[in-house]
mmCIF file with all atom_site columns, C-alpha atoms in Angstrom:
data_model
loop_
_atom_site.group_PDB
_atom_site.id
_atom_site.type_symbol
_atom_site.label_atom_id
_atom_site.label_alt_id
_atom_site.label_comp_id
_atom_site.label_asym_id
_atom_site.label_entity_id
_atom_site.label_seq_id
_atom_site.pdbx_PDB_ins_code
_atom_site.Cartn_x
_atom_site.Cartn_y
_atom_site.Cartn_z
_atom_site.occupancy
_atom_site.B_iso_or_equiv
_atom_site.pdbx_formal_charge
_atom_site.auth_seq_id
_atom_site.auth_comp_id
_atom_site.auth_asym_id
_atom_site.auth_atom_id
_atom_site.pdbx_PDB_model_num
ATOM 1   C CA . UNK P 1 1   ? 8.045   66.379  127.876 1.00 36.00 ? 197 UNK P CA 1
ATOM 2   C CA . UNK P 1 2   ? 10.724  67.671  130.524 1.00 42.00 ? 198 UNK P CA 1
ATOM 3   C CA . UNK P 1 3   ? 12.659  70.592  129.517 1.00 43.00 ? 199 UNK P CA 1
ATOM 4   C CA . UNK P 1 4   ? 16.286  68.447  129.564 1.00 40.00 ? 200 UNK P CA 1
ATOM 5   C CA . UNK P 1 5   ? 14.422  65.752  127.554 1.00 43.00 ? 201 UNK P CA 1
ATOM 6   C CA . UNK P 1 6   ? 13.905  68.001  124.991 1.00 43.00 ? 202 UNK P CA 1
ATOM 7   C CA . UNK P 1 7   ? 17.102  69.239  124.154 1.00 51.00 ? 203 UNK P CA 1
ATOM 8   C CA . UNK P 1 8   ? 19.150  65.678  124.694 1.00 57.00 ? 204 UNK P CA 1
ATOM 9   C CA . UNK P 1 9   ? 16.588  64.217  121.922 1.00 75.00 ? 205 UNK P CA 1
ATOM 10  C CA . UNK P 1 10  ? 17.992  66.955  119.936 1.00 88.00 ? 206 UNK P CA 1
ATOM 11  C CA . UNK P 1 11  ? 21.358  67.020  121.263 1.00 90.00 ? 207 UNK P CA 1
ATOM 12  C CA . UNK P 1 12  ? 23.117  63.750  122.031 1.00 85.00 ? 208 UNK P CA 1
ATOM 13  C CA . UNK P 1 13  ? 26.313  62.886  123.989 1.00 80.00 ? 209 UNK P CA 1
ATOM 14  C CA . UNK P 1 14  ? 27.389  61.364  120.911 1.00 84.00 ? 210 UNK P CA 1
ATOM 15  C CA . UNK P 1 15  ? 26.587  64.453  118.635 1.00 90.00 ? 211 UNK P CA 1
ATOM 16  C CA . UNK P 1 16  ? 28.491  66.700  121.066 1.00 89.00 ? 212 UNK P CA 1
ATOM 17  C CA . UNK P 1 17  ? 31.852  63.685  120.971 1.00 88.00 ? 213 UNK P CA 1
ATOM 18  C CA . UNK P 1 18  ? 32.061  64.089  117.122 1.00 91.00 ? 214 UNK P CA 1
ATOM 19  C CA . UNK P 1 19  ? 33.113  68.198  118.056 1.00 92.00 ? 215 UNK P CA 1
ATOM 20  C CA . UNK P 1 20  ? 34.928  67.764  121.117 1.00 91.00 ? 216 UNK P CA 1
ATOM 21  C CA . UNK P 1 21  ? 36.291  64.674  123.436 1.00 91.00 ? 217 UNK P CA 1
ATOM 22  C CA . UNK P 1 22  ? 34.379  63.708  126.511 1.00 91.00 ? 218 UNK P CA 1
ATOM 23  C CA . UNK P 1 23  ? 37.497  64.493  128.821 1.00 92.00 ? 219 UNK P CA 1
ATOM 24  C CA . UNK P 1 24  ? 37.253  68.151  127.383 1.00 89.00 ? 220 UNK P CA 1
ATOM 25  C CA . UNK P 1 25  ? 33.652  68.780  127.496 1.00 89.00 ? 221 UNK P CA 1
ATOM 26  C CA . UNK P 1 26  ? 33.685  67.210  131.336 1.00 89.00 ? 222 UNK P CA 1
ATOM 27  C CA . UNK P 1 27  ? 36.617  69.388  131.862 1.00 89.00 ? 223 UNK P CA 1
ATOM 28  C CA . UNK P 1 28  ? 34.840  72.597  130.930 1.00 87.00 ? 224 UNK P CA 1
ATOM 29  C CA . UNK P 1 29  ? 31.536  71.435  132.362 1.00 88.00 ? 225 UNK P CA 1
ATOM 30  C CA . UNK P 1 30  ? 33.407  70.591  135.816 1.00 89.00 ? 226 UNK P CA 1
ATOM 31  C CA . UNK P 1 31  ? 31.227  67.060  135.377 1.00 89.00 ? 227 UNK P CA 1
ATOM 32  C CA . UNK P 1 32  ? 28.178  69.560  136.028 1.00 89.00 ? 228 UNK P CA 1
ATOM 33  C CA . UNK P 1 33  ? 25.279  68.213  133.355 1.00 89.00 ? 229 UNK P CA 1
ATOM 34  C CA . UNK P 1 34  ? 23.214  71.466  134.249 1.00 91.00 ? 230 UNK P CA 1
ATOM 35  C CA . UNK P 1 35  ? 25.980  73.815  132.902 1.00 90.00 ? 231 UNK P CA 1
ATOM 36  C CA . UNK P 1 36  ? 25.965  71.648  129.570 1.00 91.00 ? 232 UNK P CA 1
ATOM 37  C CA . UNK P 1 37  ? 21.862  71.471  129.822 1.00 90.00 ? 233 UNK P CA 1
ATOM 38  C CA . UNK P 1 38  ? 22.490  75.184  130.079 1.00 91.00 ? 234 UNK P CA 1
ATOM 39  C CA . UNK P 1 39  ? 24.611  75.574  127.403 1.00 92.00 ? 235 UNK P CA 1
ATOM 40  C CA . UNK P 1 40  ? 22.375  73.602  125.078 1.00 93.00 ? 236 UNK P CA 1
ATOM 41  C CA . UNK P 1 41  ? 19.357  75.509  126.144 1.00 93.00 ? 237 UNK P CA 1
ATOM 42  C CA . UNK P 1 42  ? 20.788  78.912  125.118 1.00 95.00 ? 238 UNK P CA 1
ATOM 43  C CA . UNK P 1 43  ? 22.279  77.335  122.033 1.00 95.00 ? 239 UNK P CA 1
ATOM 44  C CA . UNK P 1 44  ? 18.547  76.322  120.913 1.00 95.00 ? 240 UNK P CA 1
ATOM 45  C CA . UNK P 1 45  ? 17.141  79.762  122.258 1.00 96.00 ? 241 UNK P CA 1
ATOM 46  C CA . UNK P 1 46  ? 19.599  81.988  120.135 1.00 96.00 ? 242 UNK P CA 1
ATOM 47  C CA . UNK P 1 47  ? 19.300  80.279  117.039 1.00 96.00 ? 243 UNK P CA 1
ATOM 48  C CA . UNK P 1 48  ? 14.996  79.829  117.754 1.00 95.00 ? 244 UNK P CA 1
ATOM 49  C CA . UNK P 1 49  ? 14.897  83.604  117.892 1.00 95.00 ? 245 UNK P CA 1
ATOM 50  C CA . UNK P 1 50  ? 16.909  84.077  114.315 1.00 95.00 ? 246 UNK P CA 1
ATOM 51  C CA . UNK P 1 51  ? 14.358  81.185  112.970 1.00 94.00 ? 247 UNK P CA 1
ATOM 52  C CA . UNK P 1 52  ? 11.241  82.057  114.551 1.00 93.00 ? 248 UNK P CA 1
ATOM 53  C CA . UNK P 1 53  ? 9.502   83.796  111.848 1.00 91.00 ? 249 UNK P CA 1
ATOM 54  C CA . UNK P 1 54  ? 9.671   81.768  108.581 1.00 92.00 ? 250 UNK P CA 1
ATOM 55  C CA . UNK P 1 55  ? 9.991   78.268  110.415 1.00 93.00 ? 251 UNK P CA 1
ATOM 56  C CA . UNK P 1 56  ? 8.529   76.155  113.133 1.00 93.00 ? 252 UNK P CA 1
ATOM 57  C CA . UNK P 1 57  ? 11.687  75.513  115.551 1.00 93.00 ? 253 UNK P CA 1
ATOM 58  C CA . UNK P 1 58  ? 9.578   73.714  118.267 1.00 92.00 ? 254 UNK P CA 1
ATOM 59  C CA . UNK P 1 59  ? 9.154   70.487  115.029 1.00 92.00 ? 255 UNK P CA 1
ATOM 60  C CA . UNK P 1 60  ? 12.058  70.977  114.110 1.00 93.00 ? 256 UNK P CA 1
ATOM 61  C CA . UNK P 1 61  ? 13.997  70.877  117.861 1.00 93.00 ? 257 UNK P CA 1
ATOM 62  C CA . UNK P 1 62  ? 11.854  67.995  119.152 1.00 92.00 ? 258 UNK P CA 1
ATOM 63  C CA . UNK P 1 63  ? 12.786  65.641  116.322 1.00 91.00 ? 259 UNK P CA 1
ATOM 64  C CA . UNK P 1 64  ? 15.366  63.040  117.322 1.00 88.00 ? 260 UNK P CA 1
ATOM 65  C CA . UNK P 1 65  ? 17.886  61.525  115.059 1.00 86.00 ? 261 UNK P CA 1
ATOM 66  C CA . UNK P 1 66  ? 18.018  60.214  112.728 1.00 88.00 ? 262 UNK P CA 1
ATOM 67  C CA . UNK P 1 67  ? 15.160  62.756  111.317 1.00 90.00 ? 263 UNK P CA 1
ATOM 68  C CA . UNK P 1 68  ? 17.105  65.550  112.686 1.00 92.00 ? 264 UNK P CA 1
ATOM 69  C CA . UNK P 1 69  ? 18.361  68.211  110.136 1.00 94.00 ? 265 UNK P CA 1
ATOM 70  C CA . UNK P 1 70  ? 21.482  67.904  109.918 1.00 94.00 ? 266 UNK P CA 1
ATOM 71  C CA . UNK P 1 71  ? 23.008  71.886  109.190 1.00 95.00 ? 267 UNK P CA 1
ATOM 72  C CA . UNK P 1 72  ? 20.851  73.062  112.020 1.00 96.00 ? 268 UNK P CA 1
ATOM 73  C CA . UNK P 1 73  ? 22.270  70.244  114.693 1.00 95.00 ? 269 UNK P CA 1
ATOM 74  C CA . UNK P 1 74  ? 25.543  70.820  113.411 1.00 96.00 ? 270 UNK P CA 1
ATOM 75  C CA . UNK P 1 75  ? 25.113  74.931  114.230 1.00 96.00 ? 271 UNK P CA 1
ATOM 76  C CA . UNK P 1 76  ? 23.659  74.394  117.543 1.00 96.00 ? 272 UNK P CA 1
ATOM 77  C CA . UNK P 1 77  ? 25.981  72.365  118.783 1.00 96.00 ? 273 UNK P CA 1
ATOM 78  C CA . UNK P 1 78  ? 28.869  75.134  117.767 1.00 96.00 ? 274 UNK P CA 1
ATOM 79  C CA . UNK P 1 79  ? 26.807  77.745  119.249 1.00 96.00 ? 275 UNK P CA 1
ATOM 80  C CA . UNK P 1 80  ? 26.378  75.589  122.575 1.00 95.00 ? 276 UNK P CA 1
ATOM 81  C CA . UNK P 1 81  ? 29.929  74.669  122.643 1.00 93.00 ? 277 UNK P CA 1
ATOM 82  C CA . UNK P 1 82  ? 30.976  78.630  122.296 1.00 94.00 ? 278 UNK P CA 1
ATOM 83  C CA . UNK P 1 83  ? 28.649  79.670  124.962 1.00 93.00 ? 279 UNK P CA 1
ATOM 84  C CA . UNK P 1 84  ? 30.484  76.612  127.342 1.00 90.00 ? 280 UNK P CA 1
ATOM 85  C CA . UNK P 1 85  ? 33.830  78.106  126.478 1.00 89.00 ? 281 UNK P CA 1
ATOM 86  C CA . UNK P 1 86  ? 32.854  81.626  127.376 1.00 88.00 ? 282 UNK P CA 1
ATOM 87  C CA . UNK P 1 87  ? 32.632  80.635  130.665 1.00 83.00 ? 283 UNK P CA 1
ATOM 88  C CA . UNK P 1 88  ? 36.409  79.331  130.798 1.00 80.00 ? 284 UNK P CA 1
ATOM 89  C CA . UNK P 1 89  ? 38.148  82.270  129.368 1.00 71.00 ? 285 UNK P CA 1
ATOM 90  C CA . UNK P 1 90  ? 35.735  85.129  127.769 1.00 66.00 ? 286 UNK P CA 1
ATOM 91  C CA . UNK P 1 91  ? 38.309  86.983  126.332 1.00 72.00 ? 287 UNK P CA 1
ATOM 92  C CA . UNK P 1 92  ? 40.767  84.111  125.157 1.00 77.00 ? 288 UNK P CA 1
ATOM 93  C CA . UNK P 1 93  ? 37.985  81.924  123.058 1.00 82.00 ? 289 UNK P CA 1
ATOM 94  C CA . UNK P 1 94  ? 39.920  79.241  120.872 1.00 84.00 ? 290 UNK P CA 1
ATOM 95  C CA . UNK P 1 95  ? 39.453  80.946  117.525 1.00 89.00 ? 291 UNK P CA 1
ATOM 96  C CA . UNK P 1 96  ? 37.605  77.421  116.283 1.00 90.00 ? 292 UNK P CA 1
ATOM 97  C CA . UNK P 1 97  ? 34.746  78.200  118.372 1.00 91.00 ? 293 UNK P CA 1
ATOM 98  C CA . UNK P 1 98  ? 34.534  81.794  117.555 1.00 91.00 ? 294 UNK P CA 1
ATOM 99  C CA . UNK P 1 99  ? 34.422  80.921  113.764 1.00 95.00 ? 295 UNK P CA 1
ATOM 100 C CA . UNK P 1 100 ? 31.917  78.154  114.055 1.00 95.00 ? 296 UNK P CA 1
ATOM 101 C CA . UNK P 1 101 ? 29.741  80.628  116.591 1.00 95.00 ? 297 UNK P CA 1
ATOM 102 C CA . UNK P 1 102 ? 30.057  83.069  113.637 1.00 96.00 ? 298 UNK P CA 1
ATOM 103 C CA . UNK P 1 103 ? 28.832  80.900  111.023 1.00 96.00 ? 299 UNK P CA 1
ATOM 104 C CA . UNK P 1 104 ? 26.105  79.335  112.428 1.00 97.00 ? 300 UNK P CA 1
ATOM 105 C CA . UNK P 1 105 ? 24.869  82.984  113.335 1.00 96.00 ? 301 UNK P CA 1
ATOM 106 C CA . UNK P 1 106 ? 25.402  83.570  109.618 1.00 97.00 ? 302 UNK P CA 1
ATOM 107 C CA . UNK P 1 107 ? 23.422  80.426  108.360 1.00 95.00 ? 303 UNK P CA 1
ATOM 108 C CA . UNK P 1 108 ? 20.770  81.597  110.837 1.00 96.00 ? 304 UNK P CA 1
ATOM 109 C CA . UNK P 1 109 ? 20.526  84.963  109.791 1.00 96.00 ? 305 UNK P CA 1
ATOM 110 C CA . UNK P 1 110 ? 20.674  83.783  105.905 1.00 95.00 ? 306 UNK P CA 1
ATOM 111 C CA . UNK P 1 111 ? 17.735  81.251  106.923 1.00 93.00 ? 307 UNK P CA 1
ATOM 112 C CA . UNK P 1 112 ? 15.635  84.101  108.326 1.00 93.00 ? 308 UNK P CA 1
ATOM 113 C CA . UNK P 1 113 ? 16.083  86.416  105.397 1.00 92.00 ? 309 UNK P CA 1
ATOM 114 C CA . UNK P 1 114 ? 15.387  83.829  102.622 1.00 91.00 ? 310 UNK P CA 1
ATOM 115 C CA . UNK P 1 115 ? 18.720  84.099  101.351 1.00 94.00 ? 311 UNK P CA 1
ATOM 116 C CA . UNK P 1 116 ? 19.110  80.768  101.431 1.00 90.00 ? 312 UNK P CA 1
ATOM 117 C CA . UNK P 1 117 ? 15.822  77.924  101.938 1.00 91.00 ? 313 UNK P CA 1
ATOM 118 C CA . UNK P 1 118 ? 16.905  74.967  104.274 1.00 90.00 ? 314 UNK P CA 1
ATOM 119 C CA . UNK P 1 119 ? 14.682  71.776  104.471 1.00 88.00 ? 315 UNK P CA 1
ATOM 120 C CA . UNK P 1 120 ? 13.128  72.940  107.912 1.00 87.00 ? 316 UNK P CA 1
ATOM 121 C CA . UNK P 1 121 ? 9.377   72.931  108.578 1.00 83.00 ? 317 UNK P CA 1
ATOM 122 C CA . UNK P 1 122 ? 7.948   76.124  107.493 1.00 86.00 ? 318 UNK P CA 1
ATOM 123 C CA . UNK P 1 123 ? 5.618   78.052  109.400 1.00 84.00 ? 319 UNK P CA 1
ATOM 124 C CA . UNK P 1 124 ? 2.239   77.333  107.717 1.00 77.00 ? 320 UNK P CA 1
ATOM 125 C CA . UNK P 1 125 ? 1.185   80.678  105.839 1.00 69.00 ? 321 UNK P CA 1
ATOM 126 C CA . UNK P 1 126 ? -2.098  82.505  107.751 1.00 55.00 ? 322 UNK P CA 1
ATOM 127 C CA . UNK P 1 127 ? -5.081  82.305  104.919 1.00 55.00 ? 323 UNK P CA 1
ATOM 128 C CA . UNK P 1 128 ? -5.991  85.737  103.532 1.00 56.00 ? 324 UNK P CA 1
ATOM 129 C CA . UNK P 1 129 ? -10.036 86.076  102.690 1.00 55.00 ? 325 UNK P CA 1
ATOM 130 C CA . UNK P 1 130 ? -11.556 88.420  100.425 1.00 61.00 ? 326 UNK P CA 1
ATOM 131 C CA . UNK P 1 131 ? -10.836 91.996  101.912 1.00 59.00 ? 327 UNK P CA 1
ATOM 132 C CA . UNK P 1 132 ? -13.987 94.117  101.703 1.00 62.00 ? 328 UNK P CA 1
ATOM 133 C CA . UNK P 1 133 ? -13.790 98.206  101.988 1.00 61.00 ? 329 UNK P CA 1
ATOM 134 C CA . UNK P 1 134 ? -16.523 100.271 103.050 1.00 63.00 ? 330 UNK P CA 1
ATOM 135 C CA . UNK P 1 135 ? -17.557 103.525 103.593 1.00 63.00 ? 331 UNK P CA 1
ATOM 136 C CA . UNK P 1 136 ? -17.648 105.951 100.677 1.00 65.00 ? 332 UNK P CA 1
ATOM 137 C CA . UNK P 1 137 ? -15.001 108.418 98.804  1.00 64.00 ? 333 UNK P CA 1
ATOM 138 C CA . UNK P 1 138 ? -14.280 111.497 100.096 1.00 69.00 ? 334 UNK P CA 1
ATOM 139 C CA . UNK P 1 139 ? -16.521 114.495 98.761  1.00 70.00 ? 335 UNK P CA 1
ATOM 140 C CA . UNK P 1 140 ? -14.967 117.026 96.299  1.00 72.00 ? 336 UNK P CA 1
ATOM 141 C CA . UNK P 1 141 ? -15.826 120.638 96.587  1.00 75.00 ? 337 UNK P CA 1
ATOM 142 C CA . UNK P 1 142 ? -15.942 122.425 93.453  1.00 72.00 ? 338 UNK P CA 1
ATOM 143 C CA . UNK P 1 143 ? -16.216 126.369 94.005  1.00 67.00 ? 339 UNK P CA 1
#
């Protein structure tokens, strides 16, 4: 599967429409798909690396609605839509898109620290066998 057919079976036009209007999203994208694609791919990266370690992002990013999770869509899609406004006007982001960037990195960082336990695919635990110690104690000198 193609990178960009990867991340648009995640992330569809329509998703992005419910967050922002196509004549805005166009306008910040300058009609350039590969600064969205681009956008969408470090949306998916940032929040992978938060997620990584307790559950299995690459299930969880290839599914395709309507089996998609809905909290994590909804997160990426604020994190890709802050990461396209930085590139307007880094130091004047509307304060919508800084809030939503913040909370998504909060959900993400409660996710990874089991503060709270969202319905994503968790990584399967390793098995443990029986642990065996050798070698011998260490030899007491009584003088």
């Amino acid at each position: 599967m193609a990178k960009t057919e990867f991340k648009m079976a995640f992330i569809e036009q329509s998703d992005l429409e419910n967050y922002v209007t196509p004549e805005d999203l166009n306008q910040i994208t300058e009609g350039d798909q590969t600064v969205l694609d681009a956008a969408i791919d470090d949306a998916i990266e940032h929040i992978s690396e938060k997620l990584r370690q307790r559950y299995d992002v690459a299930v969880e990013f290839a599914k395709t609605a309507p089996n998609r999770h809905r909290t994590l869509l909804k997160h990426t899609i604020a994190v890709s839509l802050y990461f396209l406004c930085e590139r307007i006007a880094f130091d004047a982001l509307p304060e919508n898109r800084v809030v939503s960037f913040e909370n998504a990195n909060k959900w993400a960082n409660d996710c990874a620290s089991g503060k709270i336990q969202p319905s994503l695919q968790q990584l399967a635990e390793p098995e443990r066998g029986i642990s065996i110690r050798y070698g011998s104690a260490s030899k007491n000198n009584h003088y």
